[in-house]
PDB file of N, CA and C in Angstrom:
ATOM      1  N   MET A   1       0.975  -1.234  -0.054  1.00 76.00           N
ATOM      2  CA  MET A   1      -0.151  -0.071   0.101  1.00 76.00           C
ATOM      3  C   MET A   1       1.154   0.894   0.162  1.00 76.00           C
ATOM      4  N   GLU A   2       0.604   1.855  -0.887  1.00 92.00           N
ATOM      5  CA  GLU A   2       1.330   3.062  -1.155  1.00 92.00           C
ATOM      6  C   GLU A   2       1.133   4.198  -0.448  1.00 92.00           C
ATOM      7  N   LEU A   3       1.318   4.975   0.416  1.00 94.00           N
ATOM      8  CA  LEU A   3       1.013   6.405   1.718  1.00 94.00           C
ATOM      9  C   LEU A   3       1.393   7.718   1.214  1.00 94.00           C
ATOM     10  N   LYS A   4       0.681   8.517   1.109  1.00 97.00           N
ATOM     11  CA  LYS A   4       0.566   9.897   1.402  1.00 97.00           C
ATOM     12  C   LYS A   4       1.147  10.743   2.649  1.00 97.00           C
ATOM     13  N   LYS A   5       1.254  12.044   2.192  1.00 98.00           N
ATOM     14  CA  LYS A   5       0.786  13.288   3.217  1.00 98.00           C
ATOM     15  C   LYS A   5      -0.265  14.312   3.121  1.00 98.00           C
ATOM     16  N   ILE A   6      -0.843  14.702   3.165  1.00 98.00           N
ATOM     17  CA  ILE A   6      -0.990  15.755   2.418  1.00 98.00           C
ATOM     18  C   ILE A   6      -0.594  16.757   3.596  1.00 98.00           C
ATOM     19  N   THR A   7      -0.342  17.830   2.807  1.00 98.00           N
ATOM     20  CA  THR A   7      -0.425  19.058   3.590  1.00 98.00           C
ATOM     21  C   THR A   7      -1.173  20.277   3.536  1.00 98.00           C
ATOM     22  N   ALA A   8      -2.006  20.771   4.117  1.00 98.00           N
ATOM     23  CA  ALA A   8      -2.593  22.119   3.077  1.00 98.00           C
ATOM     24  C   ALA A   8      -2.415  23.539   4.352  1.00 98.00           C
ATOM     25  N   ILE A   9      -2.236  24.417   4.189  1.00 97.00           N
ATOM     26  CA  ILE A   9      -1.979  25.575   3.873  1.00 97.00           C
ATOM     27  C   ILE A   9      -3.461  26.407   4.014  1.00 97.00           C
ATOM     28  N   ILE A  10      -4.149  26.558   5.088  1.00 97.00           N
ATOM     29  CA  ILE A  10      -5.414  27.574   4.353  1.00 97.00           C
ATOM     30  C   ILE A  10      -5.784  28.159   5.521  1.00 97.00           C
ATOM     31  N   ARG A  11      -6.449  29.708   5.130  1.00 95.00           N
ATOM     32  CA  ARG A  11      -7.313  30.525   5.983  1.00 95.00           C
ATOM     33  C   ARG A  11      -7.599  30.335   7.151  1.00 95.00           C
ATOM     34  N   SER A  12      -7.185  30.405   8.245  1.00 96.00           N
ATOM     35  CA  SER A  12      -7.638  30.666   9.901  1.00 96.00           C
ATOM     36  C   SER A  12      -9.317  29.833   9.347  1.00 96.00           C
ATOM     37  N   THR A  13      -9.717  30.987   8.848  1.00 96.00           N
ATOM     38  CA  THR A  13     -11.557  31.743   9.058  1.00 96.00           C
ATOM     39  C   THR A  13     -12.007  30.087   8.078  1.00 96.00           C
ATOM     40  N   LYS A  14     -10.721  28.809   6.945  1.00 98.00           N
ATOM     41  CA  LYS A  14     -11.998  28.857   6.347  1.00 98.00           C
ATOM     42  C   LYS A  14     -11.784  27.073   7.647  1.00 98.00           C
ATOM     43  N   LEU A  15     -11.005  26.958   8.458  1.00 98.00           N
ATOM     44  CA  LEU A  15     -11.012  25.886   9.160  1.00 98.00           C
ATOM     45  C   LEU A  15     -11.799  24.742   9.606  1.00 98.00           C
ATOM     46  N   GLU A  16     -12.366  25.499   9.964  1.00 98.00           N
ATOM     47  CA  GLU A  16     -13.650  25.074  10.752  1.00 98.00           C
ATOM     48  C   GLU A  16     -14.503  24.837   9.041  1.00 98.00           C
ATOM     49  N   GLU A  17     -15.091  24.898   8.424  1.00 98.00           N
ATOM     50  CA  GLU A  17     -15.663  24.811   6.988  1.00 98.00           C
ATOM     51  C   GLU A  17     -14.920  23.856   6.389  1.00 98.00           C
ATOM     52  N   VAL A  18     -13.455  23.889   6.440  1.00 98.00           N
ATOM     53  CA  VAL A  18     -12.638  22.326   5.754  1.00 98.00           C
ATOM     54  C   VAL A  18     -12.626  20.963   6.849  1.00 98.00           C
ATOM     55  N   GLU A  19     -13.051  20.963   8.355  1.00 98.00           N
ATOM     56  CA  GLU A  19     -12.763  19.952   8.895  1.00 98.00           C
ATOM     57  C   GLU A  19     -14.249  19.817   9.331  1.00 98.00           C
ATOM     58  N   ASP A  20     -15.128  20.049   8.633  1.00 98.00           N
ATOM     59  CA  ASP A  20     -16.474  19.607   8.667  1.00 98.00           C
ATOM     60  C   ASP A  20     -16.216  19.042   7.403  1.00 98.00           C
ATOM     61  N   HIS A  21     -16.000  19.250   6.308  1.00 98.00           N
ATOM     62  CA  HIS A  21     -16.321  18.698   5.314  1.00 98.00           C
ATOM     63  C   HIS A  21     -16.131  17.407   5.170  1.00 98.00           C
ATOM     64  N   LEU A  22     -13.800  17.631   5.301  1.00 98.00           N
ATOM     65  CA  LEU A  22     -13.459  16.174   5.555  1.00 98.00           C
ATOM     66  C   LEU A  22     -14.155  15.044   6.681  1.00 98.00           C
ATOM     67  N   HIS A  23     -15.426  15.578   7.416  1.00 97.00           N
ATOM     68  CA  HIS A  23     -15.544  14.319   8.028  1.00 97.00           C
ATOM     69  C   HIS A  23     -16.576  14.430   7.959  1.00 97.00           C
ATOM     70  N   ARG A  24     -17.261  14.478   7.460  1.00 97.00           N
ATOM     71  CA  ARG A  24     -18.938  14.515   6.541  1.00 97.00           C
ATOM     72  C   ARG A  24     -18.711  13.476   5.100  1.00 97.00           C
ATOM     73  N   ALA A  25     -17.468  13.584   4.837  1.00 98.00           N
ATOM     74  CA  ALA A  25     -16.467  12.480   4.185  1.00 98.00           C
ATOM     75  C   ALA A  25     -16.041  11.638   4.394  1.00 98.00           C
ATOM     76  N   ASN A  26     -15.921  11.383   5.766  1.00 97.00           N
ATOM     77  CA  ASN A  26     -15.616   9.901   6.825  1.00 97.00           C
ATOM     78  C   ASN A  26     -13.940  10.188   6.264  1.00 97.00           C
ATOM     79  N   ILE A  27     -13.156  11.360   6.452  1.00 96.00           N
ATOM     80  CA  ILE A  27     -11.808  11.343   6.675  1.00 96.00           C
ATOM     81  C   ILE A  27     -11.332  11.409   7.961  1.00 96.00           C
ATOM     82  N   LYS A  28     -10.449   9.956   8.575  1.00 88.00           N
ATOM     83  CA  LYS A  28     -10.130   9.809   9.661  1.00 88.00           C
ATOM     84  C   LYS A  28      -9.444   9.802   9.208  1.00 88.00           C
ATOM     85  N   GLY A  29      -8.906  10.648  10.875  1.00 92.00           N
ATOM     86  CA  GLY A  29      -7.622  11.254  11.040  1.00 92.00           C
ATOM     87  C   GLY A  29      -6.631  12.507  11.010  1.00 92.00           C
ATOM     88  N   ILE A  30      -6.812  13.856  11.149  1.00 97.00           N
ATOM     89  CA  ILE A  30      -6.442  15.328  10.658  1.00 97.00           C
ATOM     90  C   ILE A  30      -5.785  15.756  12.132  1.00 97.00           C
ATOM     91  N   SER A  31      -4.337  16.483  11.661  1.00 97.00           N
ATOM     92  CA  SER A  31      -3.730  16.892  12.646  1.00 97.00           C
ATOM     93  C   SER A  31      -3.827  18.882  12.111  1.00 97.00           C
ATOM     94  N   VAL A  32      -4.441  19.357  12.623  1.00 98.00           N
ATOM     95  CA  VAL A  32      -4.234  20.902  13.008  1.00 98.00           C
ATOM     96  C   VAL A  32      -3.488  21.301  13.325  1.00 98.00           C
ATOM     97  N   SER A  33      -2.953  22.714  12.714  1.00 98.00           N
ATOM     98  CA  SER A  33      -2.031  23.575  13.123  1.00 98.00           C
ATOM     99  C   SER A  33      -1.523  24.861  12.943  1.00 98.00           C
ATOM    100  N   THR A  34      -1.648  26.011  13.899  1.00 97.00           N
ATOM    101  CA  THR A  34      -1.556  27.377  13.478  1.00 97.00           C
ATOM    102  C   THR A  34      -0.121  27.289  12.757  1.00 97.00           C
ATOM    103  N   VAL A  35      -0.084  28.180  11.841  1.00 96.00           N
ATOM    104  CA  VAL A  35       0.909  28.806  11.456  1.00 96.00           C
ATOM    105  C   VAL A  35       1.256  29.761  10.845  1.00 96.00           C
ATOM    106  N   LYS A  36       2.359  31.118  10.849  1.00 90.00           N
ATOM    107  CA  LYS A  36       2.609  31.917  10.291  1.00 90.00           C
ATOM    108  C   LYS A  36       3.483  32.081   8.711  1.00 90.00           C
ATOM    109  N   GLY A  37       4.048  32.788   7.961  1.00 85.00           N
ATOM    110  CA  GLY A  37       4.104  32.595   6.494  1.00 85.00           C
ATOM    111  C   GLY A  37       3.682  33.337   5.734  1.00 85.00           C
ATOM    112  N   TYR A  38       4.954  33.464   5.254  1.00 78.00           N
ATOM    113  CA  TYR A  38       3.750  34.590   3.363  1.00 78.00           C
ATOM    114  C   TYR A  38       4.393  34.044   1.823  1.00 78.00           C
ATOM    115  N   GLY A  39       3.036  34.210   1.046  1.00 78.00           N
ATOM    116  CA  GLY A  39       3.334  33.585   0.057  1.00 78.00           C
ATOM    117  C   GLY A  39       3.298  34.859  -0.707  1.00 78.00           C
ATOM    118  N   GLU A  40       2.531  34.568  -1.256  1.00 72.00           N
ATOM    119  CA  GLU A  40       1.686  35.526  -2.689  1.00 72.00           C
ATOM    120  C   GLU A  40       1.349  36.777  -1.589  1.00 72.00           C
ATOM    121  N   ASN A  41       0.627  36.273  -1.559  1.00 66.00           N
ATOM    122  CA  ASN A  41      -0.061  37.066   0.195  1.00 66.00           C
ATOM    123  C   ASN A  41       0.736  37.789   1.251  1.00 66.00           C
ATOM    124  N   LYS A  42       0.960  38.607   1.391  1.00 63.00           N
ATOM    125  CA  LYS A  42       2.102  39.533   2.357  1.00 63.00           C
ATOM    126  C   LYS A  42       1.472  40.538   2.877  1.00 63.00           C
ATOM    127  N   ASN A  43       1.054  39.991   4.561  1.00 60.00           N
ATOM    128  CA  ASN A  43       1.009  41.273   5.234  1.00 60.00           C
ATOM    129  C   ASN A  43       1.529  42.519   5.411  1.00 60.00           C
ATOM    130  N   PHE A  44       1.903  43.563   4.213  1.00 64.00           N
ATOM    131  CA  PHE A  44       2.451  44.497   4.529  1.00 64.00           C
ATOM    132  C   PHE A  44       2.528  45.238   6.143  1.00 64.00           C
ATOM    133  N   PHE A  45       1.083  45.390   6.811  1.00 70.00           N
ATOM    134  CA  PHE A  45       1.205  46.040   7.646  1.00 70.00           C
ATOM    135  C   PHE A  45       1.401  46.042   9.140  1.00 70.00           C
ATOM    136  N   GLY A  46       1.682  44.271   8.858  1.00 66.00           N
ATOM    137  CA  GLY A  46       2.413  43.555  10.325  1.00 66.00           C
ATOM    138  C   GLY A  46       4.291  43.957  10.356  1.00 66.00           C
ATOM    139  N   HIS A  47       5.137  44.224  10.826  1.00 71.00           N
ATOM    140  CA  HIS A  47       6.236  43.773  11.520  1.00 71.00           C
ATOM    141  C   HIS A  47       6.881  43.318  10.508  1.00 71.00           C
ATOM    142  N   ASP A  48       6.128  41.764  10.586  1.00 74.00           N
ATOM    143  CA  ASP A  48       7.272  40.835   9.428  1.00 74.00           C
ATOM    144  C   ASP A  48       6.650  40.280   8.575  1.00 74.00           C
ATOM    145  N   TRP A  49       5.878  40.957   7.552  1.00 77.00           N
ATOM    146  CA  TRP A  49       5.266  40.471   6.868  1.00 77.00           C
ATOM    147  C   TRP A  49       4.373  39.315   6.995  1.00 77.00           C
ATOM    148  N   LYS A  50       4.818  38.607   7.812  1.00 81.00           N
ATOM    149  CA  LYS A  50       3.749  37.158   7.974  1.00 81.00           C
ATOM    150  C   LYS A  50       2.556  37.386   8.279  1.00 81.00           C
ATOM    151  N   VAL A  51       1.880  36.198   7.767  1.00 85.00           N
ATOM    152  CA  VAL A  51      -0.402  35.986   7.821  1.00 85.00           C
ATOM    153  C   VAL A  51      -0.040  34.720   8.781  1.00 85.00           C
ATOM    154  N   THR A  52      -1.124  34.577   9.925  1.00 90.00           N
ATOM    155  CA  THR A  52      -1.698  33.179  10.605  1.00 90.00           C
ATOM    156  C   THR A  52      -2.088  32.684   8.968  1.00 90.00           C
ATOM    157  N   HIS A  53      -2.217  31.753   8.913  1.00 95.00           N
ATOM    158  CA  HIS A  53      -2.782  30.613   8.585  1.00 95.00           C
ATOM    159  C   HIS A  53      -3.164  29.579   9.381  1.00 95.00           C
ATOM    160  N   ALA A  54      -3.835  28.360   8.967  1.00 98.00           N
ATOM    161  CA  ALA A  54      -3.912  27.081   9.716  1.00 98.00           C
ATOM    162  C   ALA A  54      -3.109  25.616   8.689  1.00 98.00           C
ATOM    163  N   ARG A  55      -2.583  24.726   9.472  1.00 98.00           N
ATOM    164  CA  ARG A  55      -2.167  23.581   8.323  1.00 98.00           C
ATOM    165  C   ARG A  55      -2.778  22.109   8.729  1.00 98.00           C
ATOM    166  N   ILE A  56      -2.771  22.069   7.680  1.00 98.00           N
ATOM    167  CA  ILE A  56      -3.788  20.498   7.739  1.00 98.00           C
ATOM    168  C   ILE A  56      -2.779  19.348   7.205  1.00 98.00           C
ATOM    169  N   GLU A  57      -2.982  18.502   8.342  1.00 98.00           N
ATOM    170  CA  GLU A  57      -2.076  16.882   8.004  1.00 98.00           C
ATOM    171  C   GLU A  57      -3.299  16.406   7.576  1.00 98.00           C
ATOM    172  N   ILE A  58      -3.025  15.197   6.473  1.00 98.00           N
ATOM    173  CA  ILE A  58      -2.990  14.509   6.771  1.00 98.00           C
ATOM    174  C   ILE A  58      -2.640  12.857   5.753  1.00 98.00           C
ATOM    175  N   PHE A  59      -2.382  11.640   6.787  1.00 96.00           N
ATOM    176  CA  PHE A  59      -1.985  10.444   6.148  1.00 96.00           C
ATOM    177  C   PHE A  59      -2.863   9.654   5.197  1.00 96.00           C
ATOM    178  N   THR A  60      -2.662   9.273   4.026  1.00 96.00           N
ATOM    179  CA  THR A  60      -3.657   8.158   3.838  1.00 96.00           C
ATOM    180  C   THR A  60      -3.226   7.168   2.746  1.00 96.00           C
ATOM    181  N   ARG A  61      -3.852   6.339   2.242  1.00 95.00           N
ATOM    182  CA  ARG A  61      -3.517   6.163   1.301  1.00 95.00           C
ATOM    183  C   ARG A  61      -3.583   6.971  -0.127  1.00 95.00           C
ATOM    184  N   ALA A  62      -2.862   6.415  -1.404  1.00 96.00           N
ATOM    185  CA  ALA A  62      -1.993   7.222  -2.088  1.00 96.00           C
ATOM    186  C   ALA A  62      -3.654   7.300  -3.505  1.00 96.00           C
ATOM    187  N   SER A  63      -4.401   6.205  -3.496  1.00 96.00           N
ATOM    188  CA  SER A  63      -5.660   6.185  -3.876  1.00 96.00           C
ATOM    189  C   SER A  63      -6.644   7.183  -3.354  1.00 96.00           C
ATOM    190  N   GLU A  64      -6.764   7.433  -1.805  1.00 97.00           N
ATOM    191  CA  GLU A  64      -7.095   8.390  -1.477  1.00 97.00           C
ATOM    192  C   GLU A  64      -7.580  10.377  -2.408  1.00 97.00           C
ATOM    193  N   VAL A  65      -5.755  10.897  -2.155  1.00 98.00           N
ATOM    194  CA  VAL A  65      -4.761  11.401  -2.261  1.00 98.00           C
ATOM    195  C   VAL A  65      -6.265  12.345  -2.930  1.00 98.00           C
ATOM    196  N   ASP A  66      -6.559  12.626  -4.477  1.00 98.00           N
ATOM    197  CA  ASP A  66      -7.089  13.231  -4.956  1.00 98.00           C
ATOM    198  C   ASP A  66      -8.281  13.593  -4.438  1.00 98.00           C
ATOM    199  N   ARG A  67      -9.362  12.915  -3.896  1.00 98.00           N
ATOM    200  CA  ARG A  67     -10.702  13.309  -3.550  1.00 98.00           C
ATOM    201  C   ARG A  67     -10.490  13.969  -2.590  1.00 98.00           C
ATOM    202  N   ILE A  68      -9.201  13.589  -1.545  1.00 98.00           N
ATOM    203  CA  ILE A  68      -8.848  14.866  -0.055  1.00 98.00           C
ATOM    204  C   ILE A  68      -8.427  16.287  -0.838  1.00 98.00           C
ATOM    205  N   ALA A  69      -7.942  16.345  -1.846  1.00 98.00           N
ATOM    206  CA  ALA A  69      -7.345  17.453  -2.481  1.00 98.00           C
ATOM    207  C   ALA A  69      -8.523  18.004  -2.821  1.00 98.00           C
ATOM    208  N   LYS A  70      -9.139  17.286  -2.913  1.00 98.00           N
ATOM    209  CA  LYS A  70     -10.576  18.385  -4.138  1.00 98.00           C
ATOM    210  C   LYS A  70     -11.607  18.562  -2.887  1.00 98.00           C
ATOM    211  N   ILE A  71     -11.906  18.117  -2.175  1.00 98.00           N
ATOM    212  CA  ILE A  71     -12.789  18.899  -0.947  1.00 98.00           C
ATOM    213  C   ILE A  71     -11.950  19.505   0.086  1.00 98.00           C
ATOM    214  N   ILE A  72     -10.618  19.715   0.136  1.00 98.00           N
ATOM    215  CA  ILE A  72     -10.499  20.369   0.815  1.00 98.00           C
ATOM    216  C   ILE A  72     -10.262  22.001  -0.766  1.00 98.00           C
ATOM    217  N   MET A  73      -9.752  22.295  -1.765  1.00 98.00           N
ATOM    218  CA  MET A  73      -9.868  22.824  -2.072  1.00 98.00           C
ATOM    219  C   MET A  73     -11.587  23.550  -2.492  1.00 98.00           C
ATOM    220  N   GLU A  74     -13.003  23.075  -2.236  1.00 98.00           N
ATOM    221  CA  GLU A  74     -13.836  23.163  -2.706  1.00 98.00           C
ATOM    222  C   GLU A  74     -14.104  23.660  -1.459  1.00 98.00           C
ATOM    223  N   SER A  75     -14.564  23.442  -0.259  1.00 98.00           N
ATOM    224  CA  SER A  75     -14.082  24.116   0.949  1.00 98.00           C
ATOM    225  C   SER A  75     -12.753  25.462   1.174  1.00 98.00           C
ATOM    226  N   ALA A  76     -12.327  25.183   1.343  1.00 98.00           N
ATOM    227  CA  ALA A  76     -10.792  26.603   1.946  1.00 98.00           C
ATOM    228  C   ALA A  76     -11.352  27.545   0.471  1.00 98.00           C
ATOM    229  N   SER A  77     -11.351  27.334  -0.179  1.00 97.00           N
ATOM    230  CA  SER A  77     -11.673  28.472  -1.772  1.00 97.00           C
ATOM    231  C   SER A  77     -12.770  29.570  -1.587  1.00 97.00           C
ATOM    232  N   THR A  78     -12.068  30.963  -1.124  1.00 95.00           N
ATOM    233  CA  THR A  78     -12.071  31.827  -1.595  1.00 95.00           C
ATOM    234  C   THR A  78     -12.821  33.076  -3.106  1.00 95.00           C
ATOM    235  N   GLY A  79     -11.762  31.879  -3.291  1.00 93.00           N
ATOM    236  CA  GLY A  79     -11.873  32.943  -4.721  1.00 93.00           C
ATOM    237  C   GLY A  79     -10.739  34.474  -5.026  1.00 93.00           C
ATOM    238  N   SER A  80     -10.376  34.356  -3.734  1.00 90.00           N
ATOM    239  CA  SER A  80      -8.557  35.350  -3.777  1.00 90.00           C
ATOM    240  C   SER A  80      -7.768  34.659  -3.227  1.00 90.00           C
ATOM    241  N   SER A  81      -6.440  36.348  -3.781  1.00 86.00           N
ATOM    242  CA  SER A  81      -5.174  35.301  -3.532  1.00 86.00           C
ATOM    243  C   SER A  81      -5.070  34.897  -2.096  1.00 86.00           C
ATOM    244  N   GLY A  82      -4.667  34.126  -1.867  1.00 86.00           N
ATOM    245  CA  GLY A  82      -3.707  34.034  -0.513  1.00 86.00           C
ATOM    246  C   GLY A  82      -4.729  32.683   0.300  1.00 86.00           C
ATOM    247  N   ASP A  83      -5.497  32.288  -0.749  1.00 93.00           N
ATOM    248  CA  ASP A  83      -5.973  30.983  -0.198  1.00 93.00           C
ATOM    249  C   ASP A  83      -5.550  30.134   0.180  1.00 93.00           C
ATOM    250  N   GLY A  84      -4.174  29.546  -0.068  1.00 94.00           N
ATOM    251  CA  GLY A  84      -3.420  28.526   0.152  1.00 94.00           C
ATOM    252  C   GLY A  84      -2.715  27.714  -0.947  1.00 94.00           C
ATOM    253  N   VAL A  85      -2.340  26.253  -0.108  1.00 96.00           N
ATOM    254  CA  VAL A  85      -1.692  25.601  -1.083  1.00 96.00           C
ATOM    255  C   VAL A  85      -1.450  24.458  -0.546  1.00 96.00           C
ATOM    256  N   ILE A  86      -2.292  23.177  -1.337  1.00 98.00           N
ATOM    257  CA  ILE A  86      -2.090  21.521  -0.895  1.00 98.00           C
ATOM    258  C   ILE A  86      -0.178  20.699  -0.994  1.00 98.00           C
ATOM    259  N   ALA A  87       0.241  20.550  -0.897  1.00 98.00           N
ATOM    260  CA  ALA A  87       1.574  19.571  -1.217  1.00 98.00           C
ATOM    261  C   ALA A  87       1.048  18.047  -0.798  1.00 98.00           C
ATOM    262  N   VAL A  88       1.761  17.141  -1.257  1.00 98.00           N
ATOM    263  CA  VAL A  88       1.403  15.564  -1.078  1.00 98.00           C
ATOM    264  C   VAL A  88       2.902  15.407  -1.222  1.00 98.00           C
ATOM    265  N   LEU A  89       2.971  14.343  -0.425  1.00 97.00           N
ATOM    266  CA  LEU A  89       5.060  13.956  -0.006  1.00 97.00           C
ATOM    267  C   LEU A  89       4.367  12.081   0.293  1.00 97.00           C
ATOM    268  N   PRO A  90       4.784  11.705  -0.277  1.00 96.00           N
ATOM    269  CA  PRO A  90       5.320   9.984  -0.336  1.00 96.00           C
ATOM    270  C   PRO A  90       6.046  10.280   1.074  1.00 96.00           C
ATOM    271  N   VAL A  91       4.705   8.486   1.994  1.00 95.00           N
ATOM    272  CA  VAL A  91       5.853   8.513   3.265  1.00 95.00           C
ATOM    273  C   VAL A  91       6.144   6.679   2.831  1.00 95.00           C
ATOM    274  N   GLU A  92       7.052   6.777   3.645  1.00 92.00           N
ATOM    275  CA  GLU A  92       7.562   5.595   3.738  1.00 92.00           C
ATOM    276  C   GLU A  92       7.358   4.918   4.633  1.00 92.00           C
ATOM    277  N   ASN A  93       7.467   5.319   5.978  1.00 90.00           N
ATOM    278  CA  ASN A  93       6.242   3.689   7.019  1.00 90.00           C
ATOM    279  C   ASN A  93       5.092   5.229   8.263  1.00 90.00           C
ATOM    280  N   ILE A  94       4.619   4.055   8.717  1.00 91.00           N
ATOM    281  CA  ILE A  94       3.765   5.290  10.133  1.00 91.00           C
ATOM    282  C   ILE A  94       3.840   4.173  10.715  1.00 91.00           C
ATOM    283  N   TRP A  95       4.173   4.023  11.970  1.00 92.00           N
ATOM    284  CA  TRP A  95       4.072   3.284  12.891  1.00 92.00           C
ATOM    285  C   TRP A  95       2.979   3.557  13.954  1.00 92.00           C
ATOM    286  N   LYS A  96       2.570   3.105  14.872  1.00 91.00           N
ATOM    287  CA  LYS A  96       1.238   2.875  15.565  1.00 91.00           C
ATOM    288  C   LYS A  96       2.138   3.266  17.360  1.00 91.00           C
ATOM    289  N   ILE A  97       1.924   4.070  17.728  1.00 93.00           N
ATOM    290  CA  ILE A  97       2.782   4.130  19.501  1.00 93.00           C
ATOM    291  C   ILE A  97       2.343   2.737  20.025  1.00 93.00           C
ATOM    292  N   ARG A  98       1.066   3.222  20.042  1.00 94.00           N
ATOM    293  CA  ARG A  98       0.784   1.971  21.531  1.00 94.00           C
ATOM    294  C   ARG A  98       0.763   0.880  21.101  1.00 94.00           C
ATOM    295  N   THR A  99       0.458   0.524  19.330  1.00 93.00           N
ATOM    296  CA  THR A  99       0.858  -0.731  19.855  1.00 93.00           C
ATOM    297  C   THR A  99       1.822  -1.389  19.265  1.00 93.00           C
ATOM    298  N   LYS A 100       2.666  -0.429  18.613  1.00 92.00           N
ATOM    299  CA  LYS A 100       4.040  -0.472  17.845  1.00 92.00           C
ATOM    300  C   LYS A 100       3.837  -1.497  16.875  1.00 92.00           C
ATOM    301  N   SER A 101       3.282  -0.508  16.096  1.00 93.00           N
ATOM    302  CA  SER A 101       2.882  -1.717  14.723  1.00 93.00           C
ATOM    303  C   SER A 101       3.021  -0.840  14.016  1.00 93.00           C
ATOM    304  N   LYS A 102       3.017  -1.482  12.784  1.00 88.00           N
ATOM    305  CA  LYS A 102       2.817  -0.629  10.991  1.00 88.00           C
ATOM    306  C   LYS A 102       1.968  -0.459  11.163  1.00 88.00           C
ATOM    307  N   TRP A 103       1.064   1.155  10.471  1.00 81.00           N
ATOM    308  CA  TRP A 103      -0.007   1.144   9.823  1.00 81.00           C
ATOM    309  C   TRP A 103      -0.599   0.656   8.768  1.00 81.00           C
ATOM    310  N   ALA A 104      -1.904  -0.163   8.954  1.00 71.00           N
ATOM    311  CA  ALA A 104      -1.929  -0.986   7.486  1.00 71.00           C
ATOM    312  C   ALA A 104      -3.542  -0.670   7.393  1.00 71.00           C
ATOM    313  N   ASN A 105      -3.821   0.525   7.321  1.00 60.00           N
ATOM    314  CA  ASN A 105      -5.098   0.873   6.987  1.00 60.00           C
ATOM    315  C   ASN A 105      -5.554   0.896   5.690  1.00 60.00           C
TER     316      ASN A 105
END
């Protein structure tokens, strides 16, 4: 089974909506954190140009990546600059700490 890690950086204001759509799509297991940074959409009024966003991380099967990315894009998009990005990375292994076993989802 090929595993992937999806990392999405989205507007903080869209986080609840994205979480709701992922939950309704039966996506099991997401991690969310607050991040600061800038890309095309800089905060010119801040002392360091950084903007606060939400980062969502999901480990999943490769076959689920397109479906999950579509859900995130549809629910996070405002149509304006600064909506965010989605990156997909390969994952070699995932171990469950409690059982000390490899993830076999």
